[in-house]
mmCIF file of N, CA and C in Angstrom:
data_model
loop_
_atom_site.group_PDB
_atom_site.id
_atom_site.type_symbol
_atom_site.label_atom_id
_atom_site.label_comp_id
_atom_site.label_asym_id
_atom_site.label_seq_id
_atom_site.Cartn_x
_atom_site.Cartn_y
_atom_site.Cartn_z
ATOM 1 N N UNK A 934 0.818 -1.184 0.000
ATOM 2 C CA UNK A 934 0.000 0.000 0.000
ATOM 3 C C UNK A 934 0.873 1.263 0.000
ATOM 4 N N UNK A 935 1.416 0.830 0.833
ATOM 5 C CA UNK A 935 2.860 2.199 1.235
ATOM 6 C C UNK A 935 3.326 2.651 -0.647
ATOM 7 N N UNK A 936 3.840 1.161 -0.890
ATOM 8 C CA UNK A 936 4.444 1.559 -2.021
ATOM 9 C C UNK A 936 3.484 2.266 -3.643
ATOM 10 N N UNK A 937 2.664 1.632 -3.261
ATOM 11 C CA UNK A 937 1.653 2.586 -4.182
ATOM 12 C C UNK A 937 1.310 3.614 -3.857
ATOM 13 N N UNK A 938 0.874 4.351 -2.652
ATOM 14 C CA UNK A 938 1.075 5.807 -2.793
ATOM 15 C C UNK A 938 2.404 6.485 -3.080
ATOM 16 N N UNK A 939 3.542 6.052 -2.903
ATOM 17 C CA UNK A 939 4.318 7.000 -3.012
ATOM 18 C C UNK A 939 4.654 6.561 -5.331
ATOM 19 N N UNK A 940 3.985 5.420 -5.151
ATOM 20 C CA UNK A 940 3.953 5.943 -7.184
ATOM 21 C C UNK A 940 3.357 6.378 -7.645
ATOM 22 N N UNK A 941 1.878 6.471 -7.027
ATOM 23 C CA UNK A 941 0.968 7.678 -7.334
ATOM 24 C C UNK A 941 1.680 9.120 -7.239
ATOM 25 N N UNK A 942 2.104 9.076 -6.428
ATOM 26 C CA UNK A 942 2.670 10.533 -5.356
ATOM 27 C C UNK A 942 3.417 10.764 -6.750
ATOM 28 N N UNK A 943 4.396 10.364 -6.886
ATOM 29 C CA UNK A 943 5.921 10.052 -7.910
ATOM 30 C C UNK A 943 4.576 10.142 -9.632
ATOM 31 N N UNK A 944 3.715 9.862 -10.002
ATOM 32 C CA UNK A 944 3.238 9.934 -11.492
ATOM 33 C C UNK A 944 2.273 11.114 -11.529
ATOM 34 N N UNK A 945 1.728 11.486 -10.311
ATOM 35 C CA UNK A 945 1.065 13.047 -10.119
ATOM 36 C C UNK A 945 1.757 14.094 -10.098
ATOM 37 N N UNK A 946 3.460 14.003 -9.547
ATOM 38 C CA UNK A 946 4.349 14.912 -9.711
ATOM 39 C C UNK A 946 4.833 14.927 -10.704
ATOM 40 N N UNK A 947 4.701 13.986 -11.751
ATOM 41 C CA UNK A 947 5.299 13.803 -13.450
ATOM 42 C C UNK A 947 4.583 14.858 -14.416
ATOM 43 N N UNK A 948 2.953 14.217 -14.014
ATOM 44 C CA UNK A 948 2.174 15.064 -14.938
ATOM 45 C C UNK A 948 2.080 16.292 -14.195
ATOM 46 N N UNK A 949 1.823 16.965 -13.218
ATOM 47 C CA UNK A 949 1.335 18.179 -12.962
ATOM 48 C C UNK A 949 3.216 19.119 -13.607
ATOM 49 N N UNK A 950 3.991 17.897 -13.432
ATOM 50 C CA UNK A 950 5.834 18.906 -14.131
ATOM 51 C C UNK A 950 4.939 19.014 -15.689
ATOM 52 N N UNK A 951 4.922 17.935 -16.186
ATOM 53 C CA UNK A 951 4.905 18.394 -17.926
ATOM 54 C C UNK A 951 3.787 19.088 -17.943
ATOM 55 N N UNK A 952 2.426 19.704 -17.247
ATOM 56 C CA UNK A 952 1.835 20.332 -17.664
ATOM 57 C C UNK A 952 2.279 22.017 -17.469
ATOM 58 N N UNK A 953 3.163 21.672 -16.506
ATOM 59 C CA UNK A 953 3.723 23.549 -15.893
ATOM 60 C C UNK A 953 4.928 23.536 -16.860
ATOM 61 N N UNK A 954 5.396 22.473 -17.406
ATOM 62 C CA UNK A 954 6.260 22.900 -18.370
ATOM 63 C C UNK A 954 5.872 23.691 -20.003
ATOM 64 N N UNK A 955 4.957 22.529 -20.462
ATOM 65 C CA UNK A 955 3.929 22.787 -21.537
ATOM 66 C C UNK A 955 3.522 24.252 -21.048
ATOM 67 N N UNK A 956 3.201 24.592 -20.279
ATOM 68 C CA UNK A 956 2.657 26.051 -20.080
ATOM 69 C C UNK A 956 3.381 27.395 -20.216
ATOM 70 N N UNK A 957 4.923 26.854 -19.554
ATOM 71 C CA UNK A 957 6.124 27.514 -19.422
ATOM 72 C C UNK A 957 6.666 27.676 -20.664
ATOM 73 N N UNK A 958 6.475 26.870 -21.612
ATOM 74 C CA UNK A 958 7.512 26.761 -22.512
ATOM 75 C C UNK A 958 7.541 28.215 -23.789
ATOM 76 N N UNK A 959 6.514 28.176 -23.834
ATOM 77 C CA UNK A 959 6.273 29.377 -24.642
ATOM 78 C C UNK A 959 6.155 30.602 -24.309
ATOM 79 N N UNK A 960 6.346 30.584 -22.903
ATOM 80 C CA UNK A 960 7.033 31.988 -22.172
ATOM 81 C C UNK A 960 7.982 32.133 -22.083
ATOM 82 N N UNK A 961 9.211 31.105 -21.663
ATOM 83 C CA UNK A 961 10.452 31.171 -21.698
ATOM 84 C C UNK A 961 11.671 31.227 -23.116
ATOM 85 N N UNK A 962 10.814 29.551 -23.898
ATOM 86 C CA UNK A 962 11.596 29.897 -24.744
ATOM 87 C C UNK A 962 10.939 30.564 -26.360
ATOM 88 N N UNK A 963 11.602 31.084 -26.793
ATOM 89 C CA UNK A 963 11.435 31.842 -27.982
ATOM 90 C C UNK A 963 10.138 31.169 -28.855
ATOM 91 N N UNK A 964 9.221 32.170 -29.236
ATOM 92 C CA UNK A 964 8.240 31.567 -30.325
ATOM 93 C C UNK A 964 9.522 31.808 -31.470
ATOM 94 N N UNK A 965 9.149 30.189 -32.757
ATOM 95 C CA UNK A 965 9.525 30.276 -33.762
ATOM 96 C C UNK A 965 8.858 31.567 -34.803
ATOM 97 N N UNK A 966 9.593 31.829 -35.622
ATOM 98 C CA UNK A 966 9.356 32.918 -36.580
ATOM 99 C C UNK A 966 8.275 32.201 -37.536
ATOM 100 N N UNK A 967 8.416 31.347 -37.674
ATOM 101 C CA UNK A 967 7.392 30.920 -38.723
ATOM 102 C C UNK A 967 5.562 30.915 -38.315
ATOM 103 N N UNK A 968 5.291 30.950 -37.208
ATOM 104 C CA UNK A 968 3.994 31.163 -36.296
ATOM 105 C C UNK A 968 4.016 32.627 -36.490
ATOM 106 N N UNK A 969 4.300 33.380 -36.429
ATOM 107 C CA UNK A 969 4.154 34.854 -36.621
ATOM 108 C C UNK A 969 4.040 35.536 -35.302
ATOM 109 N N UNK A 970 4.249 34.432 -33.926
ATOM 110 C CA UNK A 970 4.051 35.098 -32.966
ATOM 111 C C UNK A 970 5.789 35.864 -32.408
ATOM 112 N N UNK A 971 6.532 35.491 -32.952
ATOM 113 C CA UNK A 971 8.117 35.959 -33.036
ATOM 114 C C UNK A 971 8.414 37.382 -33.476
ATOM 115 N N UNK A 972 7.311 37.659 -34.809
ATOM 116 C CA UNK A 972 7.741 39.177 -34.998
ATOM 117 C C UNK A 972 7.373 40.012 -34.226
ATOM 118 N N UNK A 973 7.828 41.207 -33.979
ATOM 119 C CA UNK A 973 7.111 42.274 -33.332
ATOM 120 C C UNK A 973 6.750 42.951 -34.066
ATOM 121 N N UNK A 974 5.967 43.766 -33.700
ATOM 122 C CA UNK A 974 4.579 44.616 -34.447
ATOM 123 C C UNK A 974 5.428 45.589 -35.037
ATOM 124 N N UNK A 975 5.085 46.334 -35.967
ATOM 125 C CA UNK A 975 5.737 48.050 -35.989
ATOM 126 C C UNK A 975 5.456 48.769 -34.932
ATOM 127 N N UNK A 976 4.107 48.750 -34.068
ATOM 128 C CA UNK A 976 3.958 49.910 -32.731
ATOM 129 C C UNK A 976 5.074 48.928 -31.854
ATOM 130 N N UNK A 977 5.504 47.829 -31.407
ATOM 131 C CA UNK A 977 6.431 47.453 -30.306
ATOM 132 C C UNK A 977 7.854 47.666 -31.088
ATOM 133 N N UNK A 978 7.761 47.919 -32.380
ATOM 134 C CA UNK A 978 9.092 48.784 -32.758
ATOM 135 C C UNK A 978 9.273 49.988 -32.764
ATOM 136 N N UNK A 979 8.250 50.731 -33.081
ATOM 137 C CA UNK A 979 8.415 52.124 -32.702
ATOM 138 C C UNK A 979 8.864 52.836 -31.498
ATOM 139 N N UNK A 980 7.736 51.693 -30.446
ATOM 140 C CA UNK A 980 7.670 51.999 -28.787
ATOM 141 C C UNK A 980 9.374 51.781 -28.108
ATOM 142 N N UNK A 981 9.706 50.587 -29.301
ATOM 143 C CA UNK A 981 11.259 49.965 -29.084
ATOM 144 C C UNK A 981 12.464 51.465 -29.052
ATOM 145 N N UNK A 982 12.184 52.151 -30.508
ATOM 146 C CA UNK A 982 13.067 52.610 -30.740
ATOM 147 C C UNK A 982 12.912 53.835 -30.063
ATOM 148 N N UNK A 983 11.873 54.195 -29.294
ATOM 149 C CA UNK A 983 11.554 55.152 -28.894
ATOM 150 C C UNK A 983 12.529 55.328 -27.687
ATOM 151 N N UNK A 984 12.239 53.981 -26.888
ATOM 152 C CA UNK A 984 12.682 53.623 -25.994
ATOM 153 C C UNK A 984 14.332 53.875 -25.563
ATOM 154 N N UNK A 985 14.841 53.324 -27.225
ATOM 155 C CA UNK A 985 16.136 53.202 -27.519
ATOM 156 C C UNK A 985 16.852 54.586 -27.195
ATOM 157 N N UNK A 986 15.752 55.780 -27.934
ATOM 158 C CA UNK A 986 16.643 56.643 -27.995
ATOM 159 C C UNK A 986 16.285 58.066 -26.321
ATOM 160 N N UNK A 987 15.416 57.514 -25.906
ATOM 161 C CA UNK A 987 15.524 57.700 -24.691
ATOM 162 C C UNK A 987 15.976 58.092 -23.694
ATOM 163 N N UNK A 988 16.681 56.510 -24.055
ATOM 164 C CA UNK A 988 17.917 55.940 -22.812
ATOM 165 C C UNK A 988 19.051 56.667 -23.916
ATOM 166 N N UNK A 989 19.284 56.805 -25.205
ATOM 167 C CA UNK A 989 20.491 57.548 -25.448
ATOM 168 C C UNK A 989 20.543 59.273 -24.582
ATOM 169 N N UNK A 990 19.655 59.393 -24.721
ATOM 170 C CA UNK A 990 19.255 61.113 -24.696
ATOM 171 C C UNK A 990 19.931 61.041 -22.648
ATOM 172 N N UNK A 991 19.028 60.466 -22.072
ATOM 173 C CA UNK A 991 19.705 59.833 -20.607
ATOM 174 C C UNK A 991 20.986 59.721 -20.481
ATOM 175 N N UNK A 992 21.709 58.401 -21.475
ATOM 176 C CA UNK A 992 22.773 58.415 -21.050
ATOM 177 C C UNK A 992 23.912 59.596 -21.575
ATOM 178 N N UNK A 993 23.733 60.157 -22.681
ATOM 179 C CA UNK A 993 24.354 61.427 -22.654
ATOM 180 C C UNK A 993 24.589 62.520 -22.006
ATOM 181 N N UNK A 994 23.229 62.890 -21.335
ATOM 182 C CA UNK A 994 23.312 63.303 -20.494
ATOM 183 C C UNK A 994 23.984 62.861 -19.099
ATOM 184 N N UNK A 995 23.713 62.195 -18.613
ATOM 185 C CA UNK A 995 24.924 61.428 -17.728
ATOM 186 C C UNK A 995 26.294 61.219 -18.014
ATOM 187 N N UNK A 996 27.024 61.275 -19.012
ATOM 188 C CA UNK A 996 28.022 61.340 -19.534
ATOM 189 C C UNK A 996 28.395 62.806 -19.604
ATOM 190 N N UNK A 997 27.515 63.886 -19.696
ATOM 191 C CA UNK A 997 27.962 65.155 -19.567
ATOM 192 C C UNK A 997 28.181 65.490 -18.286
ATOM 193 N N UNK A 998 26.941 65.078 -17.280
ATOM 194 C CA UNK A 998 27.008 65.093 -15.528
ATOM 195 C C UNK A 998 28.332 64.291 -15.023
ATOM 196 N N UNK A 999 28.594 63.536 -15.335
ATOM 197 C CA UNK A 999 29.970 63.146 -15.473
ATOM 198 C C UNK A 999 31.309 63.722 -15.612
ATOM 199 N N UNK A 1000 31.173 63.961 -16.532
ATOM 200 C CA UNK A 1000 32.488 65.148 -17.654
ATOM 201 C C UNK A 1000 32.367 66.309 -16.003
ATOM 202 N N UNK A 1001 31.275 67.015 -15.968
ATOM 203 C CA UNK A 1001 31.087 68.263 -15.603
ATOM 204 C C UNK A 1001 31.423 67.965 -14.041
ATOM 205 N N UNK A 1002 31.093 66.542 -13.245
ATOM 206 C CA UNK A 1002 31.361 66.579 -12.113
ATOM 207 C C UNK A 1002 33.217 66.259 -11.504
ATOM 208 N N UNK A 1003 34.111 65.639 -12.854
ATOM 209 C CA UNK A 1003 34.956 65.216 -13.059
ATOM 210 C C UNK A 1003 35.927 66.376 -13.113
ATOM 211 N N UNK A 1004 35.703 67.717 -13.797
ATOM 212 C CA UNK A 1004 36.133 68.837 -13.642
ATOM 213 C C UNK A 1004 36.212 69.741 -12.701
ATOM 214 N N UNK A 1005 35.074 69.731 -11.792
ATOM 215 C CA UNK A 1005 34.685 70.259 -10.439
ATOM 216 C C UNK A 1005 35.516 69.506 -9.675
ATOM 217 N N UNK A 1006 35.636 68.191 -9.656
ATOM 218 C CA UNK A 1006 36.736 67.110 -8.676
ATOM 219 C C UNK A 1006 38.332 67.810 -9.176
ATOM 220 N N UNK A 1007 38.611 67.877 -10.506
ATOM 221 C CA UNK A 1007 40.271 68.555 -10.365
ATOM 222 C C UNK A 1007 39.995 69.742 -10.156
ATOM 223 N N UNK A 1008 39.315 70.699 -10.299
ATOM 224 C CA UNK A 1008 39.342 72.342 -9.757
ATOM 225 C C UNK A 1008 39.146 71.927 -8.179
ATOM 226 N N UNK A 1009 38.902 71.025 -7.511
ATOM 227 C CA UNK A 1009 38.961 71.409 -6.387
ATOM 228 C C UNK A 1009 40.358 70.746 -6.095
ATOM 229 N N UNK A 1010 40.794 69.435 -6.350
ATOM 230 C CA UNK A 1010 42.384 69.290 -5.993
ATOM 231 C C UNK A 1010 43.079 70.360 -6.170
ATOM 232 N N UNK A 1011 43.052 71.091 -7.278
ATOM 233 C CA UNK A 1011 44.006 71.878 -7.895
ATOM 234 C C UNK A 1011 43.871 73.253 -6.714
ATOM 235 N N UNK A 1012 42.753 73.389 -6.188
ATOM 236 C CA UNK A 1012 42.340 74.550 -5.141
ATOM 237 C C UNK A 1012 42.982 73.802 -3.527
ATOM 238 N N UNK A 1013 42.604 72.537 -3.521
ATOM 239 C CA UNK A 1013 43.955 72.018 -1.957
ATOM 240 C C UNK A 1013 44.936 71.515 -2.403
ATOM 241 N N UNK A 1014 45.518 71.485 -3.401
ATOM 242 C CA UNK A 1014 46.961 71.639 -3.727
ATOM 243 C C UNK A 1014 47.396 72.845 -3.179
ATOM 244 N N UNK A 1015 47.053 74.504 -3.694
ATOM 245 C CA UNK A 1015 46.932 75.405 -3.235
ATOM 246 C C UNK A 1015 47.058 75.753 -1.734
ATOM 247 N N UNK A 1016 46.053 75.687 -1.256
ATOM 248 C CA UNK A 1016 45.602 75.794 0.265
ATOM 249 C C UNK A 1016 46.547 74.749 1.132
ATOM 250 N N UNK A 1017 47.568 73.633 0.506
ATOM 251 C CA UNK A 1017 47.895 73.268 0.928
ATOM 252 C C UNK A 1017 49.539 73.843 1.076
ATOM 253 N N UNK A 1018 49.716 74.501 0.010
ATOM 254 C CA UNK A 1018 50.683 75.050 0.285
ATOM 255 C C UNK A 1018 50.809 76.347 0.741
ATOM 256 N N UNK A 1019 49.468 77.233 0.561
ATOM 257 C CA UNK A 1019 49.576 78.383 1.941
ATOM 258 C C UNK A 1019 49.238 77.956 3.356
ATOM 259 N N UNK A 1020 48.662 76.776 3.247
ATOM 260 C CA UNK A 1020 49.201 76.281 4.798
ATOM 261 C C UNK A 1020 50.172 76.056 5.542
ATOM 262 N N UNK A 1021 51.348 75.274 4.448
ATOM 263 C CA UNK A 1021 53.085 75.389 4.123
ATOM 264 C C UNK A 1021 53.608 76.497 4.902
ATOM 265 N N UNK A 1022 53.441 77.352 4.338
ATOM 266 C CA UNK A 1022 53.842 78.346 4.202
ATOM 267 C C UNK A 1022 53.206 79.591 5.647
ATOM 268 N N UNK A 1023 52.168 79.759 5.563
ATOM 269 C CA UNK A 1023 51.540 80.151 7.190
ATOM 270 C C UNK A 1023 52.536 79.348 8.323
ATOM 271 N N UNK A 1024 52.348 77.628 8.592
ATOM 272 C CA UNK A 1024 53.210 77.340 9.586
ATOM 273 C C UNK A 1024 54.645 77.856 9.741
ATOM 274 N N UNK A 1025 55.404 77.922 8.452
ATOM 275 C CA UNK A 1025 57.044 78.466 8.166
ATOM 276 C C UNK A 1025 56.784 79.754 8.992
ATOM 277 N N UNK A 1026 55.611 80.990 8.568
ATOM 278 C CA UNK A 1026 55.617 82.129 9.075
ATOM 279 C C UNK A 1026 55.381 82.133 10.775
ATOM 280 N N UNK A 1027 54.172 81.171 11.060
ATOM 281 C CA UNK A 1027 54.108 80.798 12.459
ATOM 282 C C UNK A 1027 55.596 80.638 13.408
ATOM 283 N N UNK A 1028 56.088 79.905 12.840
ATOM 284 C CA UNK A 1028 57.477 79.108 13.214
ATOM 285 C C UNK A 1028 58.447 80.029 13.118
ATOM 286 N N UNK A 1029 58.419 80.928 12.359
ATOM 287 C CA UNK A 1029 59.176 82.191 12.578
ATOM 288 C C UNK A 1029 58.845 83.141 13.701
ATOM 289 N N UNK A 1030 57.870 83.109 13.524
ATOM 290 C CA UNK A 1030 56.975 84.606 14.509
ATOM 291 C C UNK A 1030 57.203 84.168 15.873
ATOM 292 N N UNK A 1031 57.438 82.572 16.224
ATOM 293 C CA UNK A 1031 57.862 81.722 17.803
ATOM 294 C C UNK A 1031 59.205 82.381 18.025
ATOM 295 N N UNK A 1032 59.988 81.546 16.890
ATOM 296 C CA UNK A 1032 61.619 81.915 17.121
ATOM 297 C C UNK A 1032 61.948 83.599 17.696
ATOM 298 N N UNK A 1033 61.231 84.683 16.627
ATOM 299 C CA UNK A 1033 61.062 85.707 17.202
ATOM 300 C C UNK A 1033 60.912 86.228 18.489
ATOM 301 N N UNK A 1034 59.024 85.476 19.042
ATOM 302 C CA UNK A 1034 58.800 85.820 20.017
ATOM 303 C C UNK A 1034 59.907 85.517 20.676
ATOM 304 N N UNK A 1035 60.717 84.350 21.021
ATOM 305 C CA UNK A 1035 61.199 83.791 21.949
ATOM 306 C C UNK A 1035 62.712 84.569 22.174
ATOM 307 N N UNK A 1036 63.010 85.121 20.957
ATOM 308 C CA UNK A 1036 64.546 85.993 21.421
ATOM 309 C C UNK A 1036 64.074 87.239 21.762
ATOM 310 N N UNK A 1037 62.762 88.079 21.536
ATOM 311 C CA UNK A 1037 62.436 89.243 22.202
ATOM 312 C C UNK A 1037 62.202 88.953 23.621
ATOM 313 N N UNK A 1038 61.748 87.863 23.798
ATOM 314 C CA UNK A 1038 61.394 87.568 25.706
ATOM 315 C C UNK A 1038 63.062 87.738 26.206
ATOM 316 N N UNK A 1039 63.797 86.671 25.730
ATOM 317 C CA UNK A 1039 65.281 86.699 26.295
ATOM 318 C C UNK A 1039 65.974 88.255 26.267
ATOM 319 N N UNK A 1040 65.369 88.949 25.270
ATOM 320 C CA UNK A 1040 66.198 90.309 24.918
ATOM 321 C C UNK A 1040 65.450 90.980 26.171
ATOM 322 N N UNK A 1041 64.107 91.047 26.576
ATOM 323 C CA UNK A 1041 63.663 91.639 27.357
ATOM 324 C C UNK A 1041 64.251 91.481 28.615
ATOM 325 N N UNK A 1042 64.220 89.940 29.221
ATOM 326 C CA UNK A 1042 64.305 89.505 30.209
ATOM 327 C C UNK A 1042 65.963 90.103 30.915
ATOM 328 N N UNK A 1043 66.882 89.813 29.192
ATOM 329 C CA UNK A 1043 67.725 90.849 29.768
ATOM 330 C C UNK A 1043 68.314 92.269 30.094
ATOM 331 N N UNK A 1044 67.356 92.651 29.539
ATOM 332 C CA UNK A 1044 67.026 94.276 29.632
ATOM 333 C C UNK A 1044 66.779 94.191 30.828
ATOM 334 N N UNK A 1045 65.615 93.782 31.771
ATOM 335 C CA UNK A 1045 65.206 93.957 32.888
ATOM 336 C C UNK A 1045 66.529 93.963 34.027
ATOM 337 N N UNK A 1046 67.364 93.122 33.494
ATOM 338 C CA UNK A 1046 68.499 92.938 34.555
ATOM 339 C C UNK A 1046 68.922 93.399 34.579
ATOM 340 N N UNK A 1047 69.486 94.268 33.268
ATOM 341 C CA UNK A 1047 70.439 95.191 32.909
ATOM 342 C C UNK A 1047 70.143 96.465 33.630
ATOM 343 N N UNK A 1048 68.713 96.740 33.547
ATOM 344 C CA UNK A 1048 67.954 98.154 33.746
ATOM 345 C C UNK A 1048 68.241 97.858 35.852
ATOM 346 N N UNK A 1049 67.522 96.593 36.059
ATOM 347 C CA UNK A 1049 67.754 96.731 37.775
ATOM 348 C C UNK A 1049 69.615 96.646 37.966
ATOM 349 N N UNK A 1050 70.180 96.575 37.357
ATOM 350 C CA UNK A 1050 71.328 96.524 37.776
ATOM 351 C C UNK A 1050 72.229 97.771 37.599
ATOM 352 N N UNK A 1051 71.839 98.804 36.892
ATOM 353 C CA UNK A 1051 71.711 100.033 36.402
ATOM 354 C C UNK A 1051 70.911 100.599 37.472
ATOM 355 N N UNK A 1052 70.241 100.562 37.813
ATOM 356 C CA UNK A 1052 69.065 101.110 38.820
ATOM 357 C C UNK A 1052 69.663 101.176 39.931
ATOM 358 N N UNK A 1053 70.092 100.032 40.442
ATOM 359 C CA UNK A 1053 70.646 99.662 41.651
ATOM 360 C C UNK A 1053 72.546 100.095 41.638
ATOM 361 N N UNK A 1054 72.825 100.665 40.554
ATOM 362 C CA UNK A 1054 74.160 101.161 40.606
ATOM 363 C C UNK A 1054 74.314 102.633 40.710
ATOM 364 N N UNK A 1055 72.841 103.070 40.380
ATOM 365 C CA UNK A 1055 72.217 104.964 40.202
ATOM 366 C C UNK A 1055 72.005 104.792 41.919
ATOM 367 N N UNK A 1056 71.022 103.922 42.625
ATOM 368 C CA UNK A 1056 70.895 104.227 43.380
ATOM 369 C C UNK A 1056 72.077 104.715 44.833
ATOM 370 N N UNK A 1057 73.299 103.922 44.085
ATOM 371 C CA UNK A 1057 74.505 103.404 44.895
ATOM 372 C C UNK A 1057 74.945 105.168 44.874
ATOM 373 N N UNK A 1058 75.439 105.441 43.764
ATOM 374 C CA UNK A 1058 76.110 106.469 43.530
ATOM 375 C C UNK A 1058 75.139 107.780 44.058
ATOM 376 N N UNK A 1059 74.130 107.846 44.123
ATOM 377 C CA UNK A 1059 73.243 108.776 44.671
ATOM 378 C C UNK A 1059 73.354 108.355 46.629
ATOM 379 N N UNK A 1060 73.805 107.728 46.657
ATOM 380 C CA UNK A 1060 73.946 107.404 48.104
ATOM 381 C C UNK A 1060 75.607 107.841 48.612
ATOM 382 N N UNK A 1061 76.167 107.383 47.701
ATOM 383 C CA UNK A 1061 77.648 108.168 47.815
ATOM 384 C C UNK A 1061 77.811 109.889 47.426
ATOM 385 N N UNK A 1062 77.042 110.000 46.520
ATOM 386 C CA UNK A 1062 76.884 111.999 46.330
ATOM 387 C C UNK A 1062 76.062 112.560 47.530
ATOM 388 N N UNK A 1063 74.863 111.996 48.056
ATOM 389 C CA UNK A 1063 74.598 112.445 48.886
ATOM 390 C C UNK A 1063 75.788 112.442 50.751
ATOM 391 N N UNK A 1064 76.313 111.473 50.575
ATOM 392 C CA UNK A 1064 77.312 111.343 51.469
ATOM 393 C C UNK A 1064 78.083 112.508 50.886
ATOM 394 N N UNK A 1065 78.661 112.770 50.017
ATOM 395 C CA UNK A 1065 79.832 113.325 49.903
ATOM 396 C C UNK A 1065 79.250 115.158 50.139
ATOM 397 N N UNK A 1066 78.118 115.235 50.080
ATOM 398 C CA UNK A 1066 77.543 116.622 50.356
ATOM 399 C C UNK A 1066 77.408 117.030 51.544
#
């Protein structure tokens, strides 16, 4: 019993394949030309070429959006190439303007000593003129 349902099972899955095939077949593969169902109409050629030129008109345009965005990409390298070298060039000036600062502090710092040591040598001698008066 067993074994007869499963050959039923096994000859119902045969025919219900060749009938979804039979059904399939002339969707998938190509009608022959000789049935006349192969040509296409003049309106699904027209609609075709319509189609065709379309997508040319599209992709040209995209090919110009392209071109045009491709130019904007080197004008802007070509603009931080630039910026990259007045950045260069700002730090060099930075790096100068340090070195600077840093020998005017020392020049100051020794001014200050110079000036109290001067100060304190005015004060000396004003202490000896007043003695000597």
């Amino acid at each position: 019993m067993e074994k007869t349902k499963n050959m039923t099972e096994a000859l119902i899955g045969i025919i219900i394949g060749i009938v979804v095939g039979a059904a399939l077949k002339d969707k998938v593969l190509p009608a022959k030309p000789s049935d006349g169902v192969g040509t296409p109409s003049p309106e699904a050629r027209e609609m075709a070429s319509k189609e065709i030129e379309r997508l040319r008109e599209r992709l040209k345009a995209q090919d110009q959006r392209v071109e045009e965005l491709n130019s904007r990409l080197q004008q802007s390298k070509r603009e931080a190439r630039s910026l990259e070298g007045d950045h260069d060039d700002i730090e060099e000036e930075l790096d100068q303007t340090k070195k600077q600062l840093r020998r005017l502090k020392e020049e100051h710092t020794t001014a200050l000593c110079d000036l109290a040591e001067y100060k304190e040598a005015c004060e000396l001698l004003n202490k000896e003129l007043q003695e000597l008066k």
